[in-house]
Amino acid sequence: MGRNRSRRTMVLGYFSIACLSLIIILYSIYSMNKVCSESDFIIKKIIPAKIFSTEILTSLINQESSIRAYMISENKGFLEPYYLGNKQVQGYYNSLDNLKETPLGADITNQLNQQMKSIQKFYKQQIELVDSGKLVQAKQNLNQGKSLVDRFMVTDDVLINQIDLEVNSSSNKVSNTQIIQRCLLTVLGFVLIIGNIIFIKYISNFM
């Protein structure tokens, strides 16, 4: 009778260990998927958006400088940086679209989108004015262009700061998940070792 009870206790004990092991393994799988998801989020959406946000400022300055050079010389060869920057703008729009479904939200991305469109529209109008012989009017509009770019830079700085906060937050989540996972695996290993020791002692009692 005593032996049957001991066997039943051992079976229940090992069943409990097996259930605990299964739970820890499943949580570890979930944690790994979460870590991969956070990493993909940073690599595929956040980092490219920050790179584009940084590069686009340089592109806008180059575009503005090329238009100014064109206004002075009326030589279309100086517009090459403008056309190059104009091609890069589409990539910037795409990076903003990728951020709309993120915690950064759609408000600031829509604001930057509209500001960029206003700047590109202004640049195009400036070139058209020079082409049509209205150079004086184009020169009078220079302060308007500077104001548009300055407002864009302020909004872009806000976005970059939010991106940095989001990257840090995601990195902390990944780090915390890895710490929890290591702790759980340590607990699982400890439980299995204790279980094996008890099992060996139990076997030795019947030998």
JSON list of C-alpha atoms in Angstrom, two decimals:
[
{"chain": "A", "resi": 1, "resn": "MET", "atom": "CA", "xyz": [0.00, 0.00, 0.00]},
{"chain": "A", "resi": 2, "resn": "GLY", "atom": "CA", "xyz": [2.83, 2.35, 0.97]},
{"chain": "A", "resi": 3, "resn": "ARG", "atom": "CA", "xyz": [4.70, 1.55, -2.21]},
{"chain": "A", "resi": 4, "resn": "ASN", "atom": "CA", "xyz": [1.63, 2.25, -4.36]},
{"chain": "A", "resi": 5, "resn": "ARG", "atom": "CA", "xyz": [1.17, 5.58, -2.66]},
{"chain": "A", "resi": 6, "resn": "SER", "atom": "CA", "xyz": [4.83, 6.44, -3.17]},
{"chain": "A", "resi": 7, "resn": "ARG", "atom": "CA", "xyz": [4.60, 5.48, -6.82]},
{"chain": "A", "resi": 8, "resn": "ARG", "atom": "CA", "xyz": [1.47, 7.58, -7.22]},
{"chain": "A", "resi": 9, "resn": "THR", "atom": "CA", "xyz": [3.23, 10.52, -5.58]},
{"chain": "A", "resi": 10, "resn": "MET", "atom": "CA", "xyz": [6.22, 10.12, -7.89]},
{"chain": "A", "resi": 11, "resn": "VAL", "atom": "CA", "xyz": [3.98, 9.96, -10.96]},
{"chain": "A", "resi": 12, "resn": "LEU", "atom": "CA", "xyz": [2.13, 13.11, -9.90]},
{"chain": "A", "resi": 13, "resn": "GLY", "atom": "CA", "xyz": [5.43, 14.82, -9.16]},
{"chain": "A", "resi": 14, "resn": "TYR", "atom": "CA", "xyz": [6.87, 14.02, -12.55]},
{"chain": "A", "resi": 15, "resn": "PHE", "atom": "CA", "xyz": [3.61, 14.97, -14.24]},
{"chain": "A", "resi": 16, "resn": "SER", "atom": "CA", "xyz": [3.80, 18.35, -12.51]},
{"chain": "A", "resi": 17, "resn": "ILE", "atom": "CA", "xyz": [7.43, 18.77, -13.60]},
{"chain": "A", "resi": 18, "resn": "ALA", "atom": "CA", "xyz": [6.46, 17.85, -17.17]},
{"chain": "A", "resi": 19, "resn": "CYS", "atom": "CA", "xyz": [3.63, 20.43, -17.16]},
{"chain": "A", "resi": 20, "resn": "LEU", "atom": "CA", "xyz": [5.93, 23.09, -15.74]},
{"chain": "A", "resi": 21, "resn": "SER", "atom": "CA", "xyz": [8.57, 22.27, -18.36]},
{"chain": "A", "resi": 22, "resn": "LEU", "atom": "CA", "xyz": [5.99, 22.49, -21.12]},
{"chain": "A", "resi": 23, "resn": "ILE", "atom": "CA", "xyz": [4.77, 25.88, -19.87]},
{"chain": "A", "resi": 24, "resn": "ILE", "atom": "CA", "xyz": [8.32, 27.25, -19.69]},
{"chain": "A", "resi": 25, "resn": "ILE", "atom": "CA", "xyz": [9.17, 25.91, -23.15]},
{"chain": "A", "resi": 26, "resn": "LEU", "atom": "CA", "xyz": [6.01, 27.43, -24.65]},
{"chain": "A", "resi": 27, "resn": "TYR", "atom": "CA", "xyz": [6.71, 30.75, -22.97]},
{"chain": "A", "resi": 28, "resn": "SER", "atom": "CA", "xyz": [10.28, 30.64, -24.27]},
{"chain": "A", "resi": 29, "resn": "ILE", "atom": "CA", "xyz": [8.98, 30.13, -27.81]},
{"chain": "A", "resi": 30, "resn": "TYR", "atom": "CA", "xyz": [6.56, 33.02, -27.32]},
{"chain": "A", "resi": 31, "resn": "SER", "atom": "CA", "xyz": [9.39, 35.19, -25.95]},
{"chain": "A", "resi": 32, "resn": "MET", "atom": "CA", "xyz": [11.62, 34.39, -28.92]},
{"chain": "A", "resi": 33, "resn": "ASN", "atom": "CA", "xyz": [8.84, 35.32, -31.34]},
{"chain": "A", "resi": 34, "resn": "LYS", "atom": "CA", "xyz": [8.33, 38.55, -29.43]},
{"chain": "A", "resi": 35, "resn": "VAL", "atom": "CA", "xyz": [12.04, 39.37, -29.59]},
{"chain": "A", "resi": 36, "resn": "CYS", "atom": "CA", "xyz": [12.08, 38.66, -33.34]},
{"chain": "A", "resi": 37, "resn": "SER", "atom": "CA", "xyz": [8.99, 40.83, -33.82]},
{"chain": "A", "resi": 38, "resn": "GLU", "atom": "CA", "xyz": [10.52, 43.75, -31.93]},
{"chain": "A", "resi": 39, "resn": "SER", "atom": "CA", "xyz": [13.77, 43.40, -33.87]},
{"chain": "A", "resi": 40, "resn": "ASP", "atom": "CA", "xyz": [11.95, 43.30, -37.23]},
{"chain": "A", "resi": 41, "resn": "PHE", "atom": "CA", "xyz": [9.93, 46.35, -36.18]},
{"chain": "A", "resi": 42, "resn": "ILE", "atom": "CA", "xyz": [13.11, 48.32, -35.47]},
{"chain": "A", "resi": 43, "resn": "ILE", "atom": "CA", "xyz": [15.07, 47.13, -38.50]},
{"chain": "A", "resi": 44, "resn": "LYS", "atom": "CA", "xyz": [12.33, 47.28, -41.15]},
{"chain": "A", "resi": 45, "resn": "LYS", "atom": "CA", "xyz": [10.35, 50.37, -40.11]},
{"chain": "A", "resi": 46, "resn": "ILE", "atom": "CA", "xyz": [11.99, 52.54, -37.47]},
{"chain": "A", "resi": 47, "resn": "ILE", "atom": "CA", "xyz": [15.63, 52.62, -38.59]},
{"chain": "A", "resi": 48, "resn": "PRO", "atom": "CA", "xyz": [14.89, 53.28, -42.32]},
{"chain": "A", "resi": 49, "resn": "ALA", "atom": "CA", "xyz": [12.56, 56.13, -41.34]},
{"chain": "A", "resi": 50, "resn": "LYS", "atom": "CA", "xyz": [15.28, 57.74, -39.21]},
{"chain": "A", "resi": 51, "resn": "ILE", "atom": "CA", "xyz": [17.84, 57.38, -42.02]},
{"chain": "A", "resi": 52, "resn": "PHE", "atom": "CA", "xyz": [15.47, 58.97, -44.54]},
{"chain": "A", "resi": 53, "resn": "SER", "atom": "CA", "xyz": [14.56, 61.74, -42.08]},
{"chain": "A", "resi": 54, "resn": "THR", "atom": "CA", "xyz": [18.22, 62.61, -41.64]},
{"chain": "A", "resi": 55, "resn": "GLU", "atom": "CA", "xyz": [19.13, 62.37, -45.32]},
{"chain": "A", "resi": 56, "resn": "ILE", "atom": "CA", "xyz": [16.11, 64.32, -46.55]},
{"chain": "A", "resi": 57, "resn": "LEU", "atom": "CA", "xyz": [17.26, 67.48, -44.72]},
{"chain": "A", "resi": 58, "resn": "THR", "atom": "CA", "xyz": [20.54, 67.42, -46.64]},
{"chain": "A", "resi": 59, "resn": "SER", "atom": "CA", "xyz": [18.58, 66.76, -49.82]},
{"chain": "A", "resi": 60, "resn": "LEU", "atom": "CA", "xyz": [16.32, 69.79, -49.22]},
{"chain": "A", "resi": 61, "resn": "ILE", "atom": "CA", "xyz": [19.31, 72.06, -48.63]},
{"chain": "A", "resi": 62, "resn": "ASN", "atom": "CA", "xyz": [20.93, 70.80, -51.84]},
{"chain": "A", "resi": 63, "resn": "GLN", "atom": "CA", "xyz": [17.69, 71.32, -53.76]},
{"chain": "A", "resi": 64, "resn": "GLU", "atom": "CA", "xyz": [17.35, 74.87, -52.47]},
{"chain": "A", "resi": 65, "resn": "SER", "atom": "CA", "xyz": [20.98, 75.66, -53.30]},
{"chain": "A", "resi": 66, "resn": "SER", "atom": "CA", "xyz": [20.61, 74.28, -56.82]},
{"chain": "A", "resi": 67, "resn": "ILE", "atom": "CA", "xyz": [17.51, 76.41, -57.44]},
{"chain": "A", "resi": 68, "resn": "ARG", "atom": "CA", "xyz": [19.31, 79.51, -56.16]},
{"chain": "A", "resi": 69, "resn": "ALA", "atom": "CA", "xyz": [22.22, 78.75, -58.49]},
{"chain": "A", "resi": 70, "resn": "TYR", "atom": "CA", "xyz": [19.78, 78.34, -61.37]},
{"chain": "A", "resi": 71, "resn": "MET", "atom": "CA", "xyz": [18.16, 81.69, -60.55]},
{"chain": "A", "resi": 72, "resn": "ILE", "atom": "CA", "xyz": [21.57, 83.41, -60.70]},
{"chain": "A", "resi": 73, "resn": "SER", "atom": "CA", "xyz": [22.95, 81.66, -63.78]},
{"chain": "A", "resi": 74, "resn": "GLU", "atom": "CA", "xyz": [19.76, 80.45, -65.52]},
{"chain": "A", "resi": 75, "resn": "ASN", "atom": "CA", "xyz": [21.82, 77.39, -66.39]},
{"chain": "A", "resi": 76, "resn": "LYS", "atom": "CA", "xyz": [19.70, 74.24, -66.03]},
{"chain": "A", "resi": 77, "resn": "GLY", "atom": "CA", "xyz": [22.83, 72.21, -65.31]},
{"chain": "A", "resi": 78, "resn": "PHE", "atom": "CA", "xyz": [22.69, 73.55, -61.76]},
{"chain": "A", "resi": 79, "resn": "LEU", "atom": "CA", "xyz": [19.31, 71.86, -61.25]},
{"chain": "A", "resi": 80, "resn": "GLU", "atom": "CA", "xyz": [20.80, 68.38, -61.18]},
{"chain": "A", "resi": 81, "resn": "PRO", "atom": "CA", "xyz": [20.81, 68.23, -57.30]},
{"chain": "A", "resi": 82, "resn": "TYR", "atom": "CA", "xyz": [17.17, 69.33, -57.38]},
{"chain": "A", "resi": 83, "resn": "TYR", "atom": "CA", "xyz": [16.11, 66.51, -59.69]},
{"chain": "A", "resi": 84, "resn": "LEU", "atom": "CA", "xyz": [18.16, 64.00, -57.70]},
{"chain": "A", "resi": 85, "resn": "GLY", "atom": "CA", "xyz": [16.56, 65.13, -54.44]},
{"chain": "A", "resi": 86, "resn": "ASN", "atom": "CA", "xyz": [13.14, 65.02, -56.07]},
{"chain": "A", "resi": 87, "resn": "LYS", "atom": "CA", "xyz": [13.64, 61.31, -56.77]},
{"chain": "A", "resi": 88, "resn": "GLN", "atom": "CA", "xyz": [14.61, 60.68, -53.13]},
{"chain": "A", "resi": 89, "resn": "VAL", "atom": "CA", "xyz": [11.38, 62.25, -51.90]},
{"chain": "A", "resi": 90, "resn": "GLN", "atom": "CA", "xyz": [9.31, 59.21, -52.93]},
{"chain": "A", "resi": 91, "resn": "GLY", "atom": "CA", "xyz": [11.42, 57.00, -50.69]},
{"chain": "A", "resi": 92, "resn": "TYR", "atom": "CA", "xyz": [10.79, 59.47, -47.87]},
{"chain": "A", "resi": 93, "resn": "TYR", "atom": "CA", "xyz": [7.02, 59.28, -48.43]},
{"chain": "A", "resi": 94, "resn": "ASN", "atom": "CA", "xyz": [7.21, 55.48, -48.28]},
{"chain": "A", "resi": 95, "resn": "SER", "atom": "CA", "xyz": [9.14, 55.59, -45.01]},
{"chain": "A", "resi": 96, "resn": "LEU", "atom": "CA", "xyz": [6.48, 57.87, -43.51]},
{"chain": "A", "resi": 97, "resn": "ASP", "atom": "CA", "xyz": [3.72, 55.51, -44.65]},
{"chain": "A", "resi": 98, "resn": "ASN", "atom": "CA", "xyz": [5.48, 52.66, -42.82]},
{"chain": "A", "resi": 99, "resn": "LEU", "atom": "CA", "xyz": [5.30, 54.65, -39.58]},
{"chain": "A", "resi": 100, "resn": "LYS", "atom": "CA", "xyz": [1.54, 55.30, -39.68]},
{"chain": "A", "resi": 101, "resn": "GLU", "atom": "CA", "xyz": [0.69, 51.93, -38.13]},
{"chain": "A", "resi": 102, "resn": "THR", "atom": "CA", "xyz": [3.37, 52.22, -35.44]},
{"chain": "A", "resi": 103, "resn": "PRO", "atom": "CA", "xyz": [3.08, 53.79, -31.97]},
{"chain": "A", "resi": 104, "resn": "LEU", "atom": "CA", "xyz": [4.48, 56.99, -33.49]},
{"chain": "A", "resi": 105, "resn": "GLY", "atom": "CA", "xyz": [1.03, 57.53, -34.98]},
{"chain": "A", "resi": 106, "resn": "ALA", "atom": "CA", "xyz": [-0.27, 59.13, -38.15]},
{"chain": "A", "resi": 107, "resn": "ASP", "atom": "CA", "xyz": [-0.48, 62.76, -36.97]},
{"chain": "A", "resi": 108, "resn": "ILE", "atom": "CA", "xyz": [3.17, 63.70, -37.23]},
{"chain": "A", "resi": 109, "resn": "THR", "atom": "CA", "xyz": [3.74, 61.60, -40.35]},
{"chain": "A", "resi": 110, "resn": "ASN", "atom": "CA", "xyz": [0.78, 63.27, -42.10]},
{"chain": "A", "resi": 111, "resn": "GLN", "atom": "CA", "xyz": [2.12, 66.67, -41.03]},
{"chain": "A", "resi": 112, "resn": "LEU", "atom": "CA", "xyz": [5.56, 65.93, -42.48]},
{"chain": "A", "resi": 113, "resn": "ASN", "atom": "CA", "xyz": [3.95, 64.53, -45.62]},
{"chain": "A", "resi": 114, "resn": "GLN", "atom": "CA", "xyz": [2.01, 67.74, -46.22]},
{"chain": "A", "resi": 115, "resn": "GLN", "atom": "CA", "xyz": [4.99, 69.95, -45.40]},
{"chain": "A", "resi": 116, "resn": "MET", "atom": "CA", "xyz": [7.20, 68.05, -47.84]},
{"chain": "A", "resi": 117, "resn": "LYS", "atom": "CA", "xyz": [4.57, 68.35, -50.58]},
{"chain": "A", "resi": 118, "resn": "SER", "atom": "CA", "xyz": [4.37, 72.12, -49.96]},
{"chain": "A", "resi": 119, "resn": "ILE", "atom": "CA", "xyz": [8.16, 72.44, -50.24]},
{"chain": "A", "resi": 120, "resn": "GLN", "atom": "CA", "xyz": [8.32, 70.43, -53.46]},
{"chain": "A", "resi": 121, "resn": "LYS", "atom": "CA", "xyz": [5.44, 72.43, -54.92]},
{"chain": "A", "resi": 122, "resn": "PHE", "atom": "CA", "xyz": [7.23, 75.66, -54.01]},
{"chain": "A", "resi": 123, "resn": "TYR", "atom": "CA", "xyz": [10.50, 74.51, -55.60]},
{"chain": "A", "resi": 124, "resn": "LYS", "atom": "CA", "xyz": [8.68, 73.57, -58.78]},
{"chain": "A", "resi": 125, "resn": "GLN", "atom": "CA", "xyz": [6.96, 76.97, -58.90]},
{"chain": "A", "resi": 126, "resn": "GLN", "atom": "CA", "xyz": [10.30, 78.73, -58.44]},
{"chain": "A", "resi": 127, "resn": "ILE", "atom": "CA", "xyz": [11.77, 76.91, -61.44]},
{"chain": "A", "resi": 128, "resn": "GLU", "atom": "CA", "xyz": [8.69, 77.72, -63.51]},
{"chain": "A", "resi": 129, "resn": "LEU", "atom": "CA", "xyz": [8.98, 81.42, -62.60]},
{"chain": "A", "resi": 130, "resn": "VAL", "atom": "CA", "xyz": [12.60, 81.52, -63.75]},
{"chain": "A", "resi": 131, "resn": "ASP", "atom": "CA", "xyz": [11.71, 79.62, -66.93]},
{"chain": "A", "resi": 132, "resn": "SER", "atom": "CA", "xyz": [8.98, 82.16, -67.71]},
{"chain": "A", "resi": 133, "resn": "GLY", "atom": "CA", "xyz": [11.27, 85.15, -67.16]},
{"chain": "A", "resi": 134, "resn": "LYS", "atom": "CA", "xyz": [9.82, 86.16, -63.78]},
{"chain": "A", "resi": 135, "resn": "LEU", "atom": "CA", "xyz": [13.17, 86.14, -61.99]},
{"chain": "A", "resi": 136, "resn": "VAL", "atom": "CA", "xyz": [12.34, 89.11, -59.75]},
{"chain": "A", "resi": 137, "resn": "GLN", "atom": "CA", "xyz": [9.23, 87.41, -58.39]},
{"chain": "A", "resi": 138, "resn": "ALA", "atom": "CA", "xyz": [11.21, 84.20, -57.81]},
{"chain": "A", "resi": 139, "resn": "LYS", "atom": "CA", "xyz": [13.77, 86.14, -55.76]},
{"chain": "A", "resi": 140, "resn": "GLN", "atom": "CA", "xyz": [11.00, 87.75, -53.73]},
{"chain": "A", "resi": 141, "resn": "ASN", "atom": "CA", "xyz": [9.72, 84.27, -52.82]},
{"chain": "A", "resi": 142, "resn": "LEU", "atom": "CA", "xyz": [13.04, 83.07, -51.35]},
{"chain": "A", "resi": 143, "resn": "ASN", "atom": "CA", "xyz": [12.07, 83.89, -47.75]},
{"chain": "A", "resi": 144, "resn": "GLN", "atom": "CA", "xyz": [8.87, 81.89, -48.19]},
{"chain": "A", "resi": 145, "resn": "GLY", "atom": "CA", "xyz": [10.90, 78.83, -49.18]},
{"chain": "A", "resi": 146, "resn": "LYS", "atom": "CA", "xyz": [13.21, 79.24, -46.18]},
{"chain": "A", "resi": 147, "resn": "SER", "atom": "CA", "xyz": [10.19, 79.45, -43.88]},
{"chain": "A", "resi": 148, "resn": "LEU", "atom": "CA", "xyz": [8.74, 76.23, -45.33]},
{"chain": "A", "resi": 149, "resn": "VAL", "atom": "CA", "xyz": [12.03, 74.37, -44.83]},
{"chain": "A", "resi": 150, "resn": "ASP", "atom": "CA", "xyz": [12.46, 75.71, -41.27]},
{"chain": "A", "resi": 151, "resn": "ARG", "atom": "CA", "xyz": [9.00, 74.47, -40.27]},
{"chain": "A", "resi": 152, "resn": "PHE", "atom": "CA", "xyz": [9.75, 71.10, -41.82]},
{"chain": "A", "resi": 153, "resn": "MET", "atom": "CA", "xyz": [13.03, 70.84, -39.89]},
{"chain": "A", "resi": 154, "resn": "VAL", "atom": "CA", "xyz": [11.25, 71.49, -36.58]},
{"chain": "A", "resi": 155, "resn": "THR", "atom": "CA", "xyz": [8.67, 68.79, -37.25]},
{"chain": "A", "resi": 156, "resn": "ASP", "atom": "CA", "xyz": [11.35, 66.40, -38.51]},
{"chain": "A", "resi": 157, "resn": "ASP", "atom": "CA", "xyz": [13.34, 66.89, -35.28]},
{"chain": "A", "resi": 158, "resn": "VAL", "atom": "CA", "xyz": [10.24, 65.92, -33.32]},
{"chain": "A", "resi": 159, "resn": "LEU", "atom": "CA", "xyz": [9.90, 62.74, -35.37]},
{"chain": "A", "resi": 160, "resn": "ILE", "atom": "CA", "xyz": [13.57, 61.81, -34.93]},
{"chain": "A", "resi": 161, "resn": "ASN", "atom": "CA", "xyz": [13.30, 62.31, -31.16]},
{"chain": "A", "resi": 162, "resn": "GLN", "atom": "CA", "xyz": [10.22, 60.08, -31.07]},
{"chain": "A", "resi": 163, "resn": "ILE", "atom": "CA", "xyz": [12.03, 57.47, -33.15]},
{"chain": "A", "resi": 164, "resn": "ASP", "atom": "CA", "xyz": [14.94, 57.48, -30.69]},
{"chain": "A", "resi": 165, "resn": "LEU", "atom": "CA", "xyz": [12.52, 56.98, -27.79]},
{"chain": "A", "resi": 166, "resn": "GLU", "atom": "CA", "xyz": [10.78, 54.14, -29.63]},
{"chain": "A", "resi": 167, "resn": "VAL", "atom": "CA", "xyz": [14.08, 52.43, -30.44]},
{"chain": "A", "resi": 168, "resn": "ASN", "atom": "CA", "xyz": [15.16, 52.65, -26.80]},
{"chain": "A", "resi": 169, "resn": "SER", "atom": "CA", "xyz": [11.80, 51.33, -25.65]},
{"chain": "A", "resi": 170, "resn": "SER", "atom": "CA", "xyz": [11.90, 48.40, -28.06]},
{"chain": "A", "resi": 171, "resn": "SER", "atom": "CA", "xyz": [15.49, 47.62, -27.11]},
{"chain": "A", "resi": 172, "resn": "ASN", "atom": "CA", "xyz": [14.54, 47.58, -23.42]},
{"chain": "A", "resi": 173, "resn": "LYS", "atom": "CA", "xyz": [11.62, 45.24, -24.16]},
{"chain": "A", "resi": 174, "resn": "VAL", "atom": "CA", "xyz": [13.93, 42.86, -26.01]},
{"chain": "A", "resi": 175, "resn": "SER", "atom": "CA", "xyz": [16.50, 42.98, -23.19]},
{"chain": "A", "resi": 176, "resn": "ASN", "atom": "CA", "xyz": [13.88, 42.38, -20.48]},
{"chain": "A", "resi": 177, "resn": "THR", "atom": "CA", "xyz": [12.37, 39.48, -22.42]},
{"chain": "A", "resi": 178, "resn": "GLN", "atom": "CA", "xyz": [15.79, 37.86, -22.77]},
{"chain": "A", "resi": 179, "resn": "ILE", "atom": "CA", "xyz": [16.44, 38.24, -19.02]},
{"chain": "A", "resi": 180, "resn": "ILE", "atom": "CA", "xyz": [13.09, 36.67, -18.13]},
{"chain": "A", "resi": 181, "resn": "GLN", "atom": "CA", "xyz": [13.71, 33.85, -20.58]},
{"chain": "A", "resi": 182, "resn": "ARG", "atom": "CA", "xyz": [17.13, 33.10, -19.09]},
{"chain": "A", "resi": 183, "resn": "CYS", "atom": "CA", "xyz": [15.65, 33.08, -15.56]},
{"chain": "A", "resi": 184, "resn": "LEU", "atom": "CA", "xyz": [12.88, 30.69, -16.58]},
{"chain": "A", "resi": 185, "resn": "LEU", "atom": "CA", "xyz": [15.31, 28.34, -18.29]},
{"chain": "A", "resi": 186, "resn": "THR", "atom": "CA", "xyz": [17.47, 28.41, -15.16]},
{"chain": "A", "resi": 187, "resn": "VAL", "atom": "CA", "xyz": [14.43, 27.53, -13.03]},
{"chain": "A", "resi": 188, "resn": "LEU", "atom": "CA", "xyz": [13.53, 24.74, -15.45]},
{"chain": "A", "resi": 189, "resn": "GLY", "atom": "CA", "xyz": [17.05, 23.31, -15.29]},
{"chain": "A", "resi": 190, "resn": "PHE", "atom": "CA", "xyz": [17.05, 23.50, -11.49]},
{"chain": "A", "resi": 191, "resn": "VAL", "atom": "CA", "xyz": [13.66, 21.77, -11.26]},
{"chain": "A", "resi": 192, "resn": "LEU", "atom": "CA", "xyz": [14.76, 19.00, -13.63]},
{"chain": "A", "resi": 193, "resn": "ILE", "atom": "CA", "xyz": [17.95, 18.42, -11.64]},
{"chain": "A", "resi": 194, "resn": "ILE", "atom": "CA", "xyz": [16.02, 18.19, -8.37]},
{"chain": "A", "resi": 195, "resn": "GLY", "atom": "CA", "xyz": [13.48, 15.89, -10.02]},
{"chain": "A", "resi": 196, "resn": "ASN", "atom": "CA", "xyz": [16.22, 13.59, -11.29]},
{"chain": "A", "resi": 197, "resn": "ILE", "atom": "CA", "xyz": [17.87, 13.46, -7.86]},
{"chain": "A", "resi": 198, "resn": "ILE", "atom": "CA", "xyz": [14.55, 12.52, -6.22]},
{"chain": "A", "resi": 199, "resn": "PHE", "atom": "CA", "xyz": [13.92, 9.91, -8.91]},
{"chain": "A", "resi": 200, "resn": "ILE", "atom": "CA", "xyz": [17.38, 8.37, -8.40]},
{"chain": "A", "resi": 201, "resn": "LYS", "atom": "CA", "xyz": [16.83, 8.21, -4.65]},
{"chain": "A", "resi": 202, "resn": "TYR", "atom": "CA", "xyz": [13.42, 6.67, -5.20]},
{"chain": "A", "resi": 203, "resn": "ILE", "atom": "CA", "xyz": [14.89, 4.00, -7.51]},
{"chain": "A", "resi": 204, "resn": "SER", "atom": "CA", "xyz": [17.72, 3.24, -5.09]},
{"chain": "A", "resi": 205, "resn": "ASN", "atom": "CA", "xyz": [15.21, 2.54, -2.30]},
{"chain": "A", "resi": 206, "resn": "PHE", "atom": "CA", "xyz": [13.78, -0.37, -4.30]},
{"chain": "A", "resi": 207, "resn": "MET", "atom": "CA", "xyz": [17.09, -1.90, -5.31]}
]
